[in-house]
């Protein structure tokens, strides 16, 4: 006998904690059910039909208060918090406060967790076994849309996000004053760490090679390349610079908090090289005020997008005759900046590059090459050989 395909559609209307309404099909009868909360309890009633468009319209009207709940048997019971329910709340209330890129990551990662742990799984039942099972499956490429093995760094990001959701739930209460989660069941578990992370530092020779071909790629690429080299800032902050952020009289750049990964707003001085490329940018796009310093080619009112500057970098590498190297990219310029200024006080370096704490700078950005290590040993030898 042929099996009937189960209808997995669901629709929600209204707002959490106020007039949230959900419709979904009954797996046995196929009739759509309407579900809402009243005095902290979950109520469901059958709409007694299988018309999807009609059911959605009823949900909207019920959430708006235009109609009462349909007649039928009422089932009242405390609503158990499932992993899917928790993710829905987090996605509605927390995710919208993040950047567009972070929102995409939130949605994608939650959709990865749900089928693995189970949509109806109670969050409080997650344990060390689930934690270890996810790590093994993610490393083997059995989890995620791409179904490819990933590094421990990626797994670390995923698990830290899951911990953040559970920590938030353990501090948040529903409309009745009850905690969404009594405690974080995964708190204290060790996340995997990349033992030998790939942190490439761009060399002087590679930078000069890219600089020579930069104008063949695009004038914006050349300007961005020089600013990245001279300021040590992320390309995401550079491509979002606006003329309001440039003070040519004081010769400083304001790095806005909303464009910085760390949310740290600060100002840094401008070098002669940066002044030169800013003059070029002004001639190429003679606008002021809130206009972008690096406007998008097709829409001068908007800043460059991430994908374009990444493609330009790859094109420049090809034109410069540089062999592809994993990890060489815009961020390798930031590491070069930190390594070039290794002799400066950490406080000065952090202010110049926009690092909030020296720990990250030391651990992830500064790189002591062989020549610098040899120089340090020579200095030590000269000190030791001095007569007392």
Coordinates of C-alpha atoms in Angstrom, one line a residue:
X1 CA 0.0 0.0 0.0
X2 CA 1.4 3.4 -0.9
X3 CA 2.3 5.7 2.0
X4 CA 0.8 9.1 2.3
X5 CA 3.4 11.9 2.3
X6 CA 3.3 13.8 5.6
X7 CA 2.5 17.5 5.3
X8 CA 5.2 19.4 7.2
X9 CA 3.9 22.9 6.6
X10 CA 3.4 25.2 9.5
X11 CA 2.6 28.9 9.7
X12 CA 3.0 31.5 12.5
X13 CA 1.3 34.9 13.0
X14 CA 1.5 37.5 15.8
X15 CA 4.3 38.2 18.3
X16 CA 5.9 36.0 21.0
X17 CA 4.5 36.7 24.4
X18 CA 1.5 38.7 23.1
X19 CA -0.7 37.1 20.4
X20 CA 1.4 34.3 18.8
X21 CA -0.6 31.9 16.8
X22 CA 0.6 28.8 14.9
X23 CA -1.2 26.5 12.5
X24 CA 0.0 23.0 11.5
X25 CA -1.5 19.8 10.0
X26 CA -2.7 17.0 12.2
X27 CA -0.5 14.0 11.2
X28 CA -3.4 11.6 11.6
X29 CA -6.4 13.4 10.0
X30 CA -4.6 16.0 7.9
X31 CA -6.9 18.7 9.3
X32 CA -5.1 22.0 10.2
X33 CA -4.8 22.7 13.9
X34 CA -4.5 26.2 15.4
X35 CA -2.4 26.7 18.5
X36 CA -2.0 29.6 20.8
X37 CA -1.1 30.3 24.4
X38 CA -3.5 31.5 27.1
X39 CA -2.5 32.2 30.7
X40 CA 0.8 30.3 30.2
X41 CA -0.9 27.2 28.8
X42 CA -0.9 25.9 25.2
X43 CA -4.3 25.6 23.6
X44 CA -5.1 23.8 20.3
X45 CA -8.2 23.4 18.3
X46 CA -8.9 21.8 14.9
X47 CA -9.9 24.0 12.0
X48 CA -11.7 21.0 10.5
X49 CA -10.4 21.5 7.0
X50 CA -7.3 21.0 4.9
X51 CA -7.3 24.3 3.0
X52 CA -3.8 25.8 3.5
X53 CA -4.6 29.3 2.3
X54 CA -7.8 29.4 4.3
X55 CA -5.9 28.2 7.4
X56 CA -3.3 31.0 7.1
X57 CA -6.0 33.6 6.8
X58 CA -7.7 32.3 9.9
X59 CA -4.4 32.5 11.8
X60 CA -3.9 36.1 10.7
X61 CA -7.4 37.1 11.7
X62 CA -7.2 35.2 15.1
X63 CA -3.9 36.9 15.9
X64 CA -5.3 40.3 15.1
X65 CA -8.4 39.6 17.3
X66 CA -10.9 39.8 14.5
X67 CA -12.3 36.3 15.1
X68 CA -12.5 34.0 18.1
X69 CA -11.0 30.5 18.2
X70 CA -13.1 28.0 16.2
X71 CA -15.4 25.7 18.1
X72 CA -14.1 22.3 19.0
X73 CA -12.4 20.4 21.7
X74 CA -9.8 22.3 23.6
X75 CA -6.6 20.7 24.8
X76 CA -4.8 22.6 27.5
X77 CA -1.4 21.6 28.8
X78 CA 1.8 23.2 29.8
X79 CA 3.8 23.9 26.6
X80 CA 7.1 21.9 26.6
X81 CA 10.0 23.8 25.3
X82 CA 11.5 22.0 22.4
X83 CA 14.8 22.8 20.6
X84 CA 12.8 24.0 17.6
X85 CA 10.7 26.2 19.8
X86 CA 13.7 27.7 21.5
X87 CA 15.4 28.4 18.2
X88 CA 12.2 30.0 16.9
X89 CA 12.2 32.4 19.9
X90 CA 15.9 33.2 19.6
X91 CA 15.5 33.7 15.8
X92 CA 12.6 36.1 16.4
X93 CA 14.0 38.1 19.3
X94 CA 17.8 38.0 19.1
X95 CA 18.9 37.3 15.6
X96 CA 17.3 40.5 14.1
X97 CA 19.6 42.6 16.3
X98 CA 22.7 41.2 14.6
X99 CA 24.3 42.2 11.3
X100 CA 23.0 40.7 8.0
X101 CA 25.9 38.3 7.8
X102 CA 25.4 37.1 11.4
X103 CA 21.7 36.7 10.8
X104 CA 22.4 34.4 7.8
X105 CA 24.8 32.4 9.9
X106 CA 22.2 32.1 12.8
X107 CA 19.5 30.7 10.5
X108 CA 21.9 28.4 8.6
X109 CA 23.4 26.9 11.8
X110 CA 20.1 26.4 13.6
X111 CA 18.8 24.5 10.6
X112 CA 21.9 22.3 10.8
X113 CA 21.4 21.6 14.5
X114 CA 17.6 20.8 14.4
X115 CA 17.7 17.6 12.3
X116 CA 20.9 16.4 14.1
X117 CA 19.6 16.7 17.7
X118 CA 15.9 16.4 16.8
X119 CA 13.3 19.2 16.4
X120 CA 11.2 18.0 19.3
X121 CA 14.2 17.4 21.6
X122 CA 14.0 19.1 25.0
X123 CA 17.1 21.4 25.3
X124 CA 17.6 20.5 28.9
X125 CA 18.3 16.8 27.9
X126 CA 21.4 17.7 25.8
X127 CA 24.5 16.2 27.2
X128 CA 28.2 15.4 26.7
X129 CA 27.2 12.5 24.5
X130 CA 25.4 14.8 22.1
X131 CA 28.3 17.2 22.2
X132 CA 30.8 14.6 21.3
X133 CA 28.5 13.0 18.7
X134 CA 28.1 16.3 16.9
X135 CA 31.9 16.9 16.8
X136 CA 32.6 13.5 15.3
X137 CA 29.8 13.9 12.7
X138 CA 30.9 17.5 11.8
X139 CA 34.5 16.4 11.3
X140 CA 33.4 13.5 9.1
X141 CA 31.2 15.7 7.0
X142 CA 27.9 14.1 8.0
X143 CA 26.3 17.4 9.2
X144 CA 25.6 20.5 7.3
X145 CA 24.4 21.4 3.8
X146 CA 27.7 20.9 2.0
X147 CA 28.3 17.5 3.7
X148 CA 32.0 18.1 3.7
X149 CA 34.5 17.6 6.6
X150 CA 35.3 20.9 8.3
X151 CA 38.1 22.2 10.5
X152 CA 38.0 22.4 14.3
X153 CA 37.8 26.1 14.0
X154 CA 34.4 25.9 12.2
X155 CA 33.2 23.4 14.8
X156 CA 34.3 25.8 17.5
X157 CA 32.2 28.6 16.0
X158 CA 29.1 26.3 15.7
X159 CA 29.3 25.0 19.3
X160 CA 29.9 28.5 20.7
X161 CA 26.8 29.6 19.0
X162 CA 24.8 26.8 20.5
X163 CA 26.2 27.7 23.9
X164 CA 25.2 31.3 23.4
X165 CA 21.6 30.3 22.7
X166 CA 21.4 28.0 25.8
X167 CA 23.0 30.7 28.0
X168 CA 20.5 33.3 26.7
X169 CA 17.6 30.9 27.4
X170 CA 18.8 30.3 30.9
X171 CA 18.6 34.1 31.6
X172 CA 15.3 34.8 29.7
X173 CA 11.8 34.4 31.0
X174 CA 8.4 33.9 29.4
X175 CA 5.4 36.1 29.9
X176 CA 4.6 34.2 33.1
X177 CA 8.0 34.9 34.6
X178 CA 9.4 31.4 34.1
X179 CA 12.8 30.8 32.8
X180 CA 12.9 29.4 29.3
X181 CA 15.6 27.0 30.5
X182 CA 16.6 26.3 34.1
X183 CA 20.2 25.9 33.2
X184 CA 22.6 25.4 30.3
X185 CA 23.1 21.6 30.1
X186 CA 26.3 22.0 28.0
X187 CA 28.0 24.7 30.1
X188 CA 31.6 24.0 30.8
X189 CA 32.1 21.5 28.0
X190 CA 35.4 21.9 26.0
X191 CA 35.1 23.1 22.5
X192 CA 37.7 21.8 19.9
X193 CA 40.6 24.1 19.1
X194 CA 42.6 24.2 15.9
X195 CA 46.0 23.0 16.8
X196 CA 47.9 24.6 13.9
X197 CA 45.7 27.4 12.5
X198 CA 46.6 28.8 9.0
X199 CA 47.6 32.4 9.7
X200 CA 49.4 33.7 6.6
X201 CA 51.3 36.9 6.8
X202 CA 51.7 38.8 3.5
X203 CA 55.3 39.5 2.6
X204 CA 56.7 42.8 1.4
X205 CA 57.4 41.3 -2.0
X206 CA 53.9 40.0 -2.3
X207 CA 52.4 43.3 -1.3
X208 CA 54.6 45.2 -3.9
X209 CA 53.5 42.7 -6.6
X210 CA 49.9 43.2 -5.8
X211 CA 50.3 47.0 -5.7
X212 CA 51.9 47.0 -9.2
X213 CA 48.9 45.4 -10.8
X214 CA 46.2 46.9 -8.5
X215 CA 45.1 49.6 -11.0
X216 CA 44.7 47.0 -13.7
X217 CA 42.1 45.3 -11.5
X218 CA 40.2 48.5 -10.4
X219 CA 41.1 51.8 -8.9
X220 CA 39.0 51.0 -5.8
X221 CA 41.1 47.8 -5.3
X222 CA 44.3 49.9 -5.4
X223 CA 42.9 52.4 -2.8
X224 CA 41.6 49.6 -0.5
X225 CA 44.9 47.8 -0.8
X226 CA 46.9 50.8 0.4
X227 CA 44.5 51.7 3.2
X228 CA 44.6 48.1 4.4
X229 CA 48.4 48.0 4.4
X230 CA 48.8 51.4 6.1
X231 CA 46.1 51.1 8.7
X232 CA 46.0 47.4 9.4
X233 CA 42.2 47.4 9.5
X234 CA 39.8 44.7 8.2
X235 CA 38.6 45.0 4.7
X236 CA 35.0 45.0 6.0
X237 CA 35.6 48.3 7.8
X238 CA 37.6 49.8 4.9
X239 CA 35.0 49.2 2.2
X240 CA 32.4 50.8 4.4
X241 CA 34.3 54.1 5.0
X242 CA 32.4 57.3 4.1
X243 CA 33.8 60.7 3.5
X244 CA 32.3 61.8 6.8
X245 CA 34.8 59.5 8.5
X246 CA 37.8 61.2 6.8
X247 CA 39.2 64.3 8.5
X248 CA 41.8 65.6 6.0
X249 CA 42.6 68.6 8.2
X250 CA 43.4 66.6 11.3
X251 CA 44.7 63.7 9.0
X252 CA 42.7 61.0 10.8
X253 CA 40.1 58.3 10.0
X254 CA 37.2 57.5 12.2
X255 CA 36.4 53.8 12.3
X256 CA 32.7 53.4 13.2
X257 CA 31.7 50.9 15.8
X258 CA 29.0 49.4 13.6
X259 CA 31.6 48.6 10.9
X260 CA 34.1 47.0 13.3
X261 CA 33.9 43.4 14.3
X262 CA 34.7 44.2 17.9
X263 CA 32.3 47.2 18.0
X264 CA 35.2 49.4 19.0
X265 CA 35.0 53.0 17.6
X266 CA 38.3 54.8 17.4
X267 CA 40.4 57.2 15.3
X268 CA 43.8 56.6 13.7
X269 CA 46.2 58.9 11.9
X270 CA 46.6 58.9 8.1
X271 CA 49.9 58.2 6.5
X272 CA 51.2 60.0 3.4
X273 CA 50.4 56.9 1.3
X274 CA 46.8 56.9 2.5
X275 CA 46.4 60.7 1.8
X276 CA 47.6 60.0 -1.8
X277 CA 45.0 57.3 -2.5
X278 CA 42.3 59.3 -0.8
X279 CA 43.0 62.1 -3.3
X280 CA 42.7 59.6 -6.1
X281 CA 39.4 58.4 -4.7
X282 CA 38.1 61.9 -4.5
X283 CA 39.0 62.6 -8.2
X284 CA 37.4 59.3 -9.3
X285 CA 34.2 59.8 -7.3
X286 CA 33.9 63.6 -6.5
X287 CA 31.3 63.3 -3.7
X288 CA 31.3 64.3 -0.1
X289 CA 29.3 63.9 3.1
X290 CA 27.9 60.5 3.6
X291 CA 29.0 59.2 0.2
X292 CA 31.1 56.1 0.2
X293 CA 34.9 56.5 -0.2
X294 CA 34.8 53.2 -2.3
X295 CA 31.4 53.2 -4.1
X296 CA 30.0 50.2 -5.7
X297 CA 30.6 50.2 -9.5
X298 CA 26.9 49.9 -10.4
X299 CA 25.4 52.0 -7.5
X300 CA 27.7 54.9 -6.3
X301 CA 25.4 55.5 -3.3
X302 CA 26.4 52.1 -1.9
X303 CA 29.6 50.7 -0.5
X304 CA 31.5 47.9 -2.1
X305 CA 30.2 44.4 -1.2
X306 CA 32.3 41.6 0.3
X307 CA 32.2 39.3 -2.7
X308 CA 33.6 41.9 -5.1
X309 CA 36.7 42.7 -3.0
X310 CA 37.3 39.0 -2.6
X311 CA 37.1 38.5 -6.4
X312 CA 39.4 41.5 -7.0
X313 CA 42.0 40.0 -4.6
X314 CA 42.0 36.7 -6.5
X315 CA 42.3 38.5 -9.8
X316 CA 45.2 40.6 -8.5
X317 CA 47.0 37.5 -7.4
X318 CA 46.7 36.0 -10.9
X319 CA 47.9 39.2 -12.6
X320 CA 50.8 39.5 -10.2
X321 CA 51.9 35.9 -10.9
X322 CA 51.5 34.8 -7.3
X323 CA 50.8 31.1 -6.8
X324 CA 47.6 30.4 -4.9
X325 CA 48.2 30.0 -1.2
X326 CA 45.6 29.0 1.3
X327 CA 45.1 31.8 3.9
X328 CA 46.6 34.6 1.8
X329 CA 43.9 37.3 1.5
X330 CA 42.9 40.6 2.9
X331 CA 43.4 39.5 6.5
X332 CA 47.0 38.6 5.7
X333 CA 47.6 42.4 5.4
X334 CA 46.3 42.8 8.9
X335 CA 48.8 40.3 10.2
X336 CA 51.6 42.0 8.2
X337 CA 50.7 45.3 9.9
X338 CA 50.9 43.7 13.4
X339 CA 54.2 42.0 12.6
X340 CA 55.7 45.1 11.0
X341 CA 55.0 47.0 14.2
X342 CA 56.2 44.3 16.6
X343 CA 58.7 46.6 18.2
X344 CA 56.1 49.1 19.2
X345 CA 54.3 49.0 22.6
X346 CA 51.3 46.8 22.5
X347 CA 49.0 49.6 23.6
X348 CA 50.1 51.7 20.6
X349 CA 49.7 48.8 18.2
X350 CA 46.2 47.9 19.5
X351 CA 45.1 51.5 19.1
X352 CA 46.4 51.7 15.6
X353 CA 44.9 48.5 14.4
X354 CA 41.7 48.6 16.3
X355 CA 42.3 45.7 18.6
X356 CA 40.5 45.9 21.9
X357 CA 42.9 43.6 23.8
X358 CA 46.5 42.7 23.3
X359 CA 45.8 39.0 23.8
X360 CA 44.3 38.6 20.4
X361 CA 47.1 40.6 18.8
X362 CA 49.8 38.4 20.3
X363 CA 48.0 35.1 19.7
X364 CA 46.5 35.6 16.2
X365 CA 48.3 38.5 14.4
X366 CA 51.9 39.0 15.3
X367 CA 54.3 36.7 13.6
X368 CA 58.0 36.5 14.3
X369 CA 59.7 35.3 11.1
X370 CA 63.1 33.6 10.9
X371 CA 65.0 36.8 10.1
X372 CA 63.6 38.5 13.2
X373 CA 64.4 35.5 15.4
X374 CA 68.0 35.5 14.0
X375 CA 68.3 39.2 14.7
X376 CA 67.1 38.6 18.3
X377 CA 69.8 35.9 18.8
X378 CA 72.5 38.2 17.4
X379 CA 71.5 40.9 19.8
X380 CA 71.7 38.4 22.6
X381 CA 75.1 37.3 21.5
X382 CA 76.4 40.9 21.4
X383 CA 75.0 41.6 24.9
X384 CA 76.6 38.4 26.3
X385 CA 80.0 39.1 24.7
X386 CA 80.3 42.5 26.2
X387 CA 83.1 42.8 28.9
X388 CA 81.9 43.2 32.4

